PDB file of C-alpha atoms in Angstrom:
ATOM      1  CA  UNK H   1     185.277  19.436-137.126  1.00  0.00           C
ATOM      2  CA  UNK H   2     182.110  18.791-138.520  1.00  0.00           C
ATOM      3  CA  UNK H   3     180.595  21.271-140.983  1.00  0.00           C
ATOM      4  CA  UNK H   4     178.100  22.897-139.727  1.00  0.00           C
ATOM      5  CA  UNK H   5     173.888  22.412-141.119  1.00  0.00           C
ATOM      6  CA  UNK H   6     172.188  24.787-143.551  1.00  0.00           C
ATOM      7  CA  UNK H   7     170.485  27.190-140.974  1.00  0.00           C
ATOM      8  CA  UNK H   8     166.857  25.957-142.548  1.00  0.00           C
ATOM      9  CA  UNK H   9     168.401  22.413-141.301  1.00  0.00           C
ATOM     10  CA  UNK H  10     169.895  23.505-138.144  1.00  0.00           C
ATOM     11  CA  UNK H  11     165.887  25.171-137.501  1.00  0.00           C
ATOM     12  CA  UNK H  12     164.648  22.025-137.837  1.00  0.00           C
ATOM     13  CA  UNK H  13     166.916  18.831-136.029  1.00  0.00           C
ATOM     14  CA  UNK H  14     169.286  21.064-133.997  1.00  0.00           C
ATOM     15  CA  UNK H  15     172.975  21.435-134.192  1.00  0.00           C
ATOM     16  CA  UNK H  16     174.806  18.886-135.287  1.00  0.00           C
ATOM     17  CA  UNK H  17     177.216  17.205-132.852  1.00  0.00           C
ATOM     18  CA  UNK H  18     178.664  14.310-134.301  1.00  0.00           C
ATOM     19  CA  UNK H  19     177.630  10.060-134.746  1.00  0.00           C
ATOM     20  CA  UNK H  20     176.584   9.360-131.617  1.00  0.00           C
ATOM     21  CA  UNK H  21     173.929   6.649-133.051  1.00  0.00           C
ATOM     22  CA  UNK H  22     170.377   6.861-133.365  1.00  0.00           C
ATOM     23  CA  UNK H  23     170.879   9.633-130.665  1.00  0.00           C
ATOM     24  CA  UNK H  24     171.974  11.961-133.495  1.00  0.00           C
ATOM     25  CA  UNK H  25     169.957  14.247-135.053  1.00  0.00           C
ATOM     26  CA  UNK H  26     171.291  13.410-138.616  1.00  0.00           C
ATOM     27  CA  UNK H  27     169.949   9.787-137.938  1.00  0.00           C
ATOM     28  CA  UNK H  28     166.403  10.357-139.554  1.00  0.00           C
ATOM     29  CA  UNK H  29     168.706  11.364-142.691  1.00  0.00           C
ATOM     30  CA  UNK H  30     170.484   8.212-142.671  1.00  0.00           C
ATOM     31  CA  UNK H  31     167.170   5.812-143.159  1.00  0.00           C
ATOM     32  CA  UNK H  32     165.771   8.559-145.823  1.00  0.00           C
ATOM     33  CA  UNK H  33     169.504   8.142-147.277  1.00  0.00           C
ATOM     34  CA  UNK H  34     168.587   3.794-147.080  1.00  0.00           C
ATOM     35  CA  UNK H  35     165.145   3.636-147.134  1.00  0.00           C
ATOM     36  CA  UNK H  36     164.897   0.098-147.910  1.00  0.00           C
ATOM     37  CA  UNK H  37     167.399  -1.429-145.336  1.00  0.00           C
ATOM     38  CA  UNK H  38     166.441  -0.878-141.839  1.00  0.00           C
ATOM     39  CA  UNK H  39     167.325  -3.798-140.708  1.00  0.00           C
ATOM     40  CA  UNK H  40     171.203  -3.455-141.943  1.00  0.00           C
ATOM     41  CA  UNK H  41     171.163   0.217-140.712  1.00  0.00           C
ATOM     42  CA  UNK H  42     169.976  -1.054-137.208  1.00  0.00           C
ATOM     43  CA  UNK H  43     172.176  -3.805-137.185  1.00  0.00           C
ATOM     44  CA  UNK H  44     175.335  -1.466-137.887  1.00  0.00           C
ATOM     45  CA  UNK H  45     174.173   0.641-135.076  1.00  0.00           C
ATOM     46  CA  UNK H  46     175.962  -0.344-131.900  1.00  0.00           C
ATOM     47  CA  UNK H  47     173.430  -0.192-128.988  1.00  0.00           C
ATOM     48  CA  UNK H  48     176.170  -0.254-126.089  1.00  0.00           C
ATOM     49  CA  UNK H  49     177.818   3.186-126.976  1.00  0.00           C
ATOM     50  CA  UNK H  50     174.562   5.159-127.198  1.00  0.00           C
ATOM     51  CA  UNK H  51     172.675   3.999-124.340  1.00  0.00           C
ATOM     52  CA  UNK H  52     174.520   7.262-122.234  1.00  0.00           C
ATOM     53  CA  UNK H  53     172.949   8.727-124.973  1.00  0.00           C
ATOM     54  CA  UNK H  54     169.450  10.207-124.612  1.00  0.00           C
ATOM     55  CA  UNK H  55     167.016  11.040-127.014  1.00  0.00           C
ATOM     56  CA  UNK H  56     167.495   8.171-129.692  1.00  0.00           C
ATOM     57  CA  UNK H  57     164.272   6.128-129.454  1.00  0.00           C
ATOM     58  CA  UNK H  58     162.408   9.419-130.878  1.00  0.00           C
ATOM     59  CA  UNK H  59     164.435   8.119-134.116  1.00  0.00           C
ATOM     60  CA  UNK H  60     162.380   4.977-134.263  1.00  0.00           C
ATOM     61  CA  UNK H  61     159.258   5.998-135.806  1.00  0.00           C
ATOM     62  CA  UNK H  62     161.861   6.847-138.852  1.00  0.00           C
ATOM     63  CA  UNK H  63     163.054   3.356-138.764  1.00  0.00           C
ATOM     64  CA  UNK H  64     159.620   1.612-138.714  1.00  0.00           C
ATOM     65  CA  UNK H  65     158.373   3.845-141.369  1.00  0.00           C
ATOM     66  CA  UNK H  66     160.832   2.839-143.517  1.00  0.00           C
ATOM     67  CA  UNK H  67     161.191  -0.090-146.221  1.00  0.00           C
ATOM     68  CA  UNK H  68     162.609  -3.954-146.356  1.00  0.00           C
ATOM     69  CA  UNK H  69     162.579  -6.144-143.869  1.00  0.00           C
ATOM     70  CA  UNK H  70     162.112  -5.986-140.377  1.00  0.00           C
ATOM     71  CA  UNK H  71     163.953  -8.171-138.330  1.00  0.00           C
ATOM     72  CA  UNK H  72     166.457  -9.262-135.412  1.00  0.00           C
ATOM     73  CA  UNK H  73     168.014  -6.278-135.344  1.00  0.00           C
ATOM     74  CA  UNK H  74     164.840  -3.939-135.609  1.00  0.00           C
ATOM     75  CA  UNK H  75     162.810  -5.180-132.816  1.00  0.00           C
ATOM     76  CA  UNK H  76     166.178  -5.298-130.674  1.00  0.00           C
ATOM     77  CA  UNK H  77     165.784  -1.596-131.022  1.00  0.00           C
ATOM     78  CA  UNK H  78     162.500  -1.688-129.414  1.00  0.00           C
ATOM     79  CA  UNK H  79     162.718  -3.983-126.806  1.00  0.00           C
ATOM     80  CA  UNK H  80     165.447  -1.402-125.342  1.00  0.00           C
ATOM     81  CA  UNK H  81     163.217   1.609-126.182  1.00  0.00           C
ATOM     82  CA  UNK H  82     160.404  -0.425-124.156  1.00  0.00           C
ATOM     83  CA  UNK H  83     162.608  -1.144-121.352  1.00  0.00           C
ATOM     84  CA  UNK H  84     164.759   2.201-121.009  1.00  0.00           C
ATOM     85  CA  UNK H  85     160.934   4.123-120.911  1.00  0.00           C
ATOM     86  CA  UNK H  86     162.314   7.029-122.551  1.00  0.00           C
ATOM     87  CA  UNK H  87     160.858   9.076-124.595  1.00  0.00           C
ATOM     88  CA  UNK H  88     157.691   6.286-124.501  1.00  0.00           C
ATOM     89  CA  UNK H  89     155.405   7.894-126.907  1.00  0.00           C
ATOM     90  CA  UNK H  90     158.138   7.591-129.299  1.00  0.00           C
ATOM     91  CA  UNK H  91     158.806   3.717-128.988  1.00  0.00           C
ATOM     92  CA  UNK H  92     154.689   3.144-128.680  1.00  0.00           C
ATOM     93  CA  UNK H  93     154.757   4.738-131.901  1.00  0.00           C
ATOM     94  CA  UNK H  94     156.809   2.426-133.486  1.00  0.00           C
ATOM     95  CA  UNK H  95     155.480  -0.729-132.205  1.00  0.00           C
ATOM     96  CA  UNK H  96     152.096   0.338-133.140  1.00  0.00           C
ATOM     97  CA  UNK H  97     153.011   1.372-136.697  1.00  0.00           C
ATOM     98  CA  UNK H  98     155.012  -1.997-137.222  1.00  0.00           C
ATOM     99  CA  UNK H  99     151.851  -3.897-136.200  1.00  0.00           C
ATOM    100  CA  UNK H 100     149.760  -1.993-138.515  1.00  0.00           C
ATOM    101  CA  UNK H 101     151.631  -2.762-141.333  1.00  0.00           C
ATOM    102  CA  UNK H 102     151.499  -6.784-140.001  1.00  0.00           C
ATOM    103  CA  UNK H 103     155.588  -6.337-139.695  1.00  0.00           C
ATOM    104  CA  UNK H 104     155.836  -6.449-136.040  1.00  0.00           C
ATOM    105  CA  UNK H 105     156.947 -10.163-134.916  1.00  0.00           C
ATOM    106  CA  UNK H 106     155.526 -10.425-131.360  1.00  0.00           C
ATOM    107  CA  UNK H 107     157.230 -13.140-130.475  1.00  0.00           C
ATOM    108  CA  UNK H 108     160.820 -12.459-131.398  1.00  0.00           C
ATOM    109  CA  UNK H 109     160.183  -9.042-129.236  1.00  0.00           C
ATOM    110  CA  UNK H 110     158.911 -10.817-126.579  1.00  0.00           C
ATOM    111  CA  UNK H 111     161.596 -12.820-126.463  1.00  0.00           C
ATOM    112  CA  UNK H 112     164.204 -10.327-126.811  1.00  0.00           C
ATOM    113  CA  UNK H 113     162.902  -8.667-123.717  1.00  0.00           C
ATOM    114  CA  UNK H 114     162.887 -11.579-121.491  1.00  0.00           C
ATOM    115  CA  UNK H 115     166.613 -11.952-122.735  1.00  0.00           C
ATOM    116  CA  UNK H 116     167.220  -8.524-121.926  1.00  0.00           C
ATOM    117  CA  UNK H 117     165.402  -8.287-118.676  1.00  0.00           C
ATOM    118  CA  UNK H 118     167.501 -12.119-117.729  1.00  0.00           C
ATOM    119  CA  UNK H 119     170.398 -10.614-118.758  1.00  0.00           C
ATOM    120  CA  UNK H 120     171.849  -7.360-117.136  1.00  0.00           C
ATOM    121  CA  UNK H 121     168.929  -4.855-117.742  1.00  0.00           C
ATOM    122  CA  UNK H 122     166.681  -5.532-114.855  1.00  0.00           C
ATOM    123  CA  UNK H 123     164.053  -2.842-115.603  1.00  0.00           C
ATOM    124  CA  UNK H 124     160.601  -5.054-116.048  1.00  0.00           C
ATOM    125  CA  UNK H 125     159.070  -2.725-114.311  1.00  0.00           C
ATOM    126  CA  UNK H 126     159.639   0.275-116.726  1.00  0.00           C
ATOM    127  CA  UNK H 127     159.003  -2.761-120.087  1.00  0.00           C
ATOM    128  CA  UNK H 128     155.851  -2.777-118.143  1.00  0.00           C
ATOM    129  CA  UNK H 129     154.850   0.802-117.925  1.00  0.00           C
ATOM    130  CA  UNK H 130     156.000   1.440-121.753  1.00  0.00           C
ATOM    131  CA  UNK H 131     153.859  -1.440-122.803  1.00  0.00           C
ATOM    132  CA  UNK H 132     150.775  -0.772-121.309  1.00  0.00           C
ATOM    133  CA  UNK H 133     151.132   2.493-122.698  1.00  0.00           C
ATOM    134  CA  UNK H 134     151.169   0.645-126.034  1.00  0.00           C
ATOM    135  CA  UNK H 135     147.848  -1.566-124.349  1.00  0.00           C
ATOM    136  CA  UNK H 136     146.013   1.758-123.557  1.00  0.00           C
ATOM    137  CA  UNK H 137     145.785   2.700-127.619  1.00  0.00           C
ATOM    138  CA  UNK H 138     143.724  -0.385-127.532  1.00  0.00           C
ATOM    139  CA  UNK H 139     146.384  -2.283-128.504  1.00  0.00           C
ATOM    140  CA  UNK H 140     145.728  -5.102-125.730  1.00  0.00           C
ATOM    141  CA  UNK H 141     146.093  -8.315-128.465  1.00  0.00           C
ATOM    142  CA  UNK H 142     149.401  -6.902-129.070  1.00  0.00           C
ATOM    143  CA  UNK H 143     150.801  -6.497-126.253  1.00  0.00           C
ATOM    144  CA  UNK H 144     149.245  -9.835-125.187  1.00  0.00           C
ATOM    145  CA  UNK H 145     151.036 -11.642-127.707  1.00  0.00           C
ATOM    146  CA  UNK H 146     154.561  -9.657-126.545  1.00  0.00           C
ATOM    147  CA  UNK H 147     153.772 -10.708-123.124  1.00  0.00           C
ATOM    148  CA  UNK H 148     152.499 -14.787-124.085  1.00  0.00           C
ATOM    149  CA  UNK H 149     156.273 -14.767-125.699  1.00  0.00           C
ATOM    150  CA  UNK H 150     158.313 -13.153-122.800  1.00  0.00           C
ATOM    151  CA  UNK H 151     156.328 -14.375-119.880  1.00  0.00           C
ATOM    152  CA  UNK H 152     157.974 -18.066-119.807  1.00  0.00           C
ATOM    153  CA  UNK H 153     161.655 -17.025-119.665  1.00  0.00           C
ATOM    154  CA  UNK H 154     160.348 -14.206-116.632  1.00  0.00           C
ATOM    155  CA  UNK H 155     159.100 -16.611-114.261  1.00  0.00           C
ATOM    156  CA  UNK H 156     161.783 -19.034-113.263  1.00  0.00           C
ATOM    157  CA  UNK H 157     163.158 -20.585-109.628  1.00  0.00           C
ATOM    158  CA  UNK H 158     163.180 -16.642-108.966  1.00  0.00           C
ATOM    159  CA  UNK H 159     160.993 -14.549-110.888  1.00  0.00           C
ATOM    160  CA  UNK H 160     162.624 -11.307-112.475  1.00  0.00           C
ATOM    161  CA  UNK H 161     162.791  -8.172-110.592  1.00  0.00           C
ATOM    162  CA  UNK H 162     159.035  -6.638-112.051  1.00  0.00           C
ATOM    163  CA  UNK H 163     157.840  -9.639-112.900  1.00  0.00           C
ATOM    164  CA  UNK H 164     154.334  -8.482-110.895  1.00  0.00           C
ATOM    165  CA  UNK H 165     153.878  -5.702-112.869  1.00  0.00           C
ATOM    166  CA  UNK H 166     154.215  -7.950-116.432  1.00  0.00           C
ATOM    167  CA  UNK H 167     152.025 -10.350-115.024  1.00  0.00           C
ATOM    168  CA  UNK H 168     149.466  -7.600-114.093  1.00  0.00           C
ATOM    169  CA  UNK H 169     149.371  -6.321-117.346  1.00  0.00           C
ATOM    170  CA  UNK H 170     149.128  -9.670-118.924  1.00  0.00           C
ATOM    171  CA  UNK H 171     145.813 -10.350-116.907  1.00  0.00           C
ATOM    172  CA  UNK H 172     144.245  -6.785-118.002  1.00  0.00           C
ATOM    173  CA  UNK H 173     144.981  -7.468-121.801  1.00  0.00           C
ATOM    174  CA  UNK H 174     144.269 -11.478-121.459  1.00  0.00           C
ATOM    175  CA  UNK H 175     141.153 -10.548-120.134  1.00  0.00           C
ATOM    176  CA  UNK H 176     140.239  -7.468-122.599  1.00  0.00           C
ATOM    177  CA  UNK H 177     141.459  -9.736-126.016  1.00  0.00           C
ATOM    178  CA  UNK H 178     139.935 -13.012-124.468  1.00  0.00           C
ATOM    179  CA  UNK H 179     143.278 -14.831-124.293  1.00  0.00           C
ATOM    180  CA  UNK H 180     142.995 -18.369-123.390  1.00  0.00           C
ATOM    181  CA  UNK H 181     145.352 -21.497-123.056  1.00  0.00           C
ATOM    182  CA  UNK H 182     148.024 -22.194-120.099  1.00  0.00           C
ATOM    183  CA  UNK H 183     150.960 -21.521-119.847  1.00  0.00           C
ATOM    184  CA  UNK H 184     152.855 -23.934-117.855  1.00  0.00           C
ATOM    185  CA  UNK H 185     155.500 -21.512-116.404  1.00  0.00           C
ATOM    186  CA  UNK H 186     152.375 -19.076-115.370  1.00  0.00           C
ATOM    187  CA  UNK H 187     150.813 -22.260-113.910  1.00  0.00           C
ATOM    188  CA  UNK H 188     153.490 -23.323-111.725  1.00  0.00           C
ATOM    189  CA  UNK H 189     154.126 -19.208-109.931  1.00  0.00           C
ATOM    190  CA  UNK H 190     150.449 -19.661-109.544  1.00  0.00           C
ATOM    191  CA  UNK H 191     150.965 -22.955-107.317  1.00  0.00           C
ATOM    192  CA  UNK H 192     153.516 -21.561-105.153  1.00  0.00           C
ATOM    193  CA  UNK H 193     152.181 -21.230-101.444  1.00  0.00           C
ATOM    194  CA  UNK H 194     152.598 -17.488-100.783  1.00  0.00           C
ATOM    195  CA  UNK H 195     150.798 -14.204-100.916  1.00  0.00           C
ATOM    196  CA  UNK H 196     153.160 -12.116-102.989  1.00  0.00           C
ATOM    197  CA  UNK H 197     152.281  -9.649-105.077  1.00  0.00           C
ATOM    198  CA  UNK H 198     153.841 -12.075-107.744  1.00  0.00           C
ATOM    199  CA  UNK H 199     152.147 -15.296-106.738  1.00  0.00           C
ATOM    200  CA  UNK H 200     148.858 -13.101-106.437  1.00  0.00           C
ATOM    201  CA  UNK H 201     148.725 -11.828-110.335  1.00  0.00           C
ATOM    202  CA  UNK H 202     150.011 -14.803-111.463  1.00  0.00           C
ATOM    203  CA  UNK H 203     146.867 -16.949-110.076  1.00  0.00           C
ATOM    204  CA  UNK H 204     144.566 -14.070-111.457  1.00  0.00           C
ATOM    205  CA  UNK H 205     146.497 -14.412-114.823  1.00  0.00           C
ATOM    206  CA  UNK H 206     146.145 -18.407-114.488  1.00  0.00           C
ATOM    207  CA  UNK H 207     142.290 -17.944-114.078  1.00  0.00           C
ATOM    208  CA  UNK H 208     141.673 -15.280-116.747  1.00  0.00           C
ATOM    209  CA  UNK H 209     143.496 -17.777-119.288  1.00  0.00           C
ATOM    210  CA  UNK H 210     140.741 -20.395-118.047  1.00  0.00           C
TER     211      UNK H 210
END
C-alpha cells in the first residue's frame, strides 16, 4: 500500500491512489521532479491505460510550463485532450501557453489529430468544440494553422464523421486571421454536387481562402 500524503499535501491534490498516469494527482510532482524533460516524461506515459481515466488533461498546463523540448510526444498529449473535450479549459490552457512561448508546432498537432480522428477516435466534432474554445481567446491564427495542417487528411472519398464542424471553424478563423491560399483537398469537397452541411462549409471555406 501506498503511504499515505502529508495532510498539508493531501489538502491540496487529494488522496493519493496510485500511478494511474497523468490522471494522478502526484503527476504535477513528477514534471517539478524533471523539469527539463517533458517530452521523455510524456513519452513514458502510456496514453491507452489512462484514457478510463478522468481528470488527467488538468495535468497539462504542468507539462507545458515546464522546460526542454517540446515534441512528438507532447502535442500527442494535446491532440487527445482536444479531442476527448474534457476538462477543455485545461487543454486550451496548454495550447495557448505553448504558443506563447513560440513552442507549439501547429502542424505536427494538426496532423496528429487528423491521424487520430482517421484512426479509431472519431470525435471531430468534440476536436472542434475544444478548439474553438482555444479560437474564442482570440487565438483564431492558431487554431487556423492546426486546422490548415489537419484539414487535408479529414476530407477524403468520405469525409470524417465532424468534418462540418472543422470546416466551420476553419472559415470563422480563415476569415478573422485573413487566411488565404487553396487547399486542394478543401477545393475538391467544395466541387462535389450536393447540399450537405459538409459540401456547404467547405465552399464557404473555399471562398474565404479566395
Amino acid at each position: 500500500m501506498d503511504p499515505p500524503l502529508p495532510q498539508v499535501a493531501a489538502s491540496l491534490i487529494g488522496p493519493y491512489v496510485g500511478n494511474s498516469g497523468l490522471a494522478d494527482s502526484m503527476a504535477p510532482f513528477w514534471v517539478a521532479q524533471l523539469p527539463h524533460h517533458r517530452e521523455e516524461l510524456m513519452a513514458r506515459d502510456y496514453f491507452e491505460p489512462r484514457m478510463s481515466h478522468r481528470g488527467w488533461p488538468r495535468n497539462l498546463p504542468f507539462v507545458v510550463e515546464s522546460g526542454g523540448p517540446a515534441g512528438y510526444s507532447v502535442h500527442l498529449a494535446l491532440a487527445f485532450g482536444l479531442i476527448l473535450q474534457t476538462e477543455t479549459d485545461a487543454v486550451v490552457d496548454a495550447v495557448l501557453v505553448l504558443a506563447a512561448r513560440k513552442q507549439l508546432d501547429t502542424d505536427l498537432l494538426g496532423r496528429q489529430l487528423e491521424a487520430l480522428l482517421n484512426h479509431g477516435w472519431a470525435y471531430a466534432d468534440k476536436a472542434s468544440g475544444s478548439l474553438r474554445a482555444a479560437a474564442e481567446t482570440g487565438a483564431y491564427a492558431t487554431v487556423w494553422s492546426v486546422l490548415r495542417a489537419a484539414l487535408p487528411g479529414l476530407l477524403g472519398e468520405t469525409p470524417v464523421r465532424g468534418a462540418a464542424a472543422m470546416l466551420a471553424l476553419a472559415v470563422e478563423c480563415a476569415s478573422r486571421c485573413g487566411a488565404k491560399g487553396e487547399i486542394p483537398e478543401v477545393t475538391a469537397v467544395a466541387d462535389r454536387k450536393g447540399s450537405s452541411l459538409t459540401v456547404k462549409n467547405a465552399r464557404l471555406l473555399r471562398e474565404a481562402l479566395r
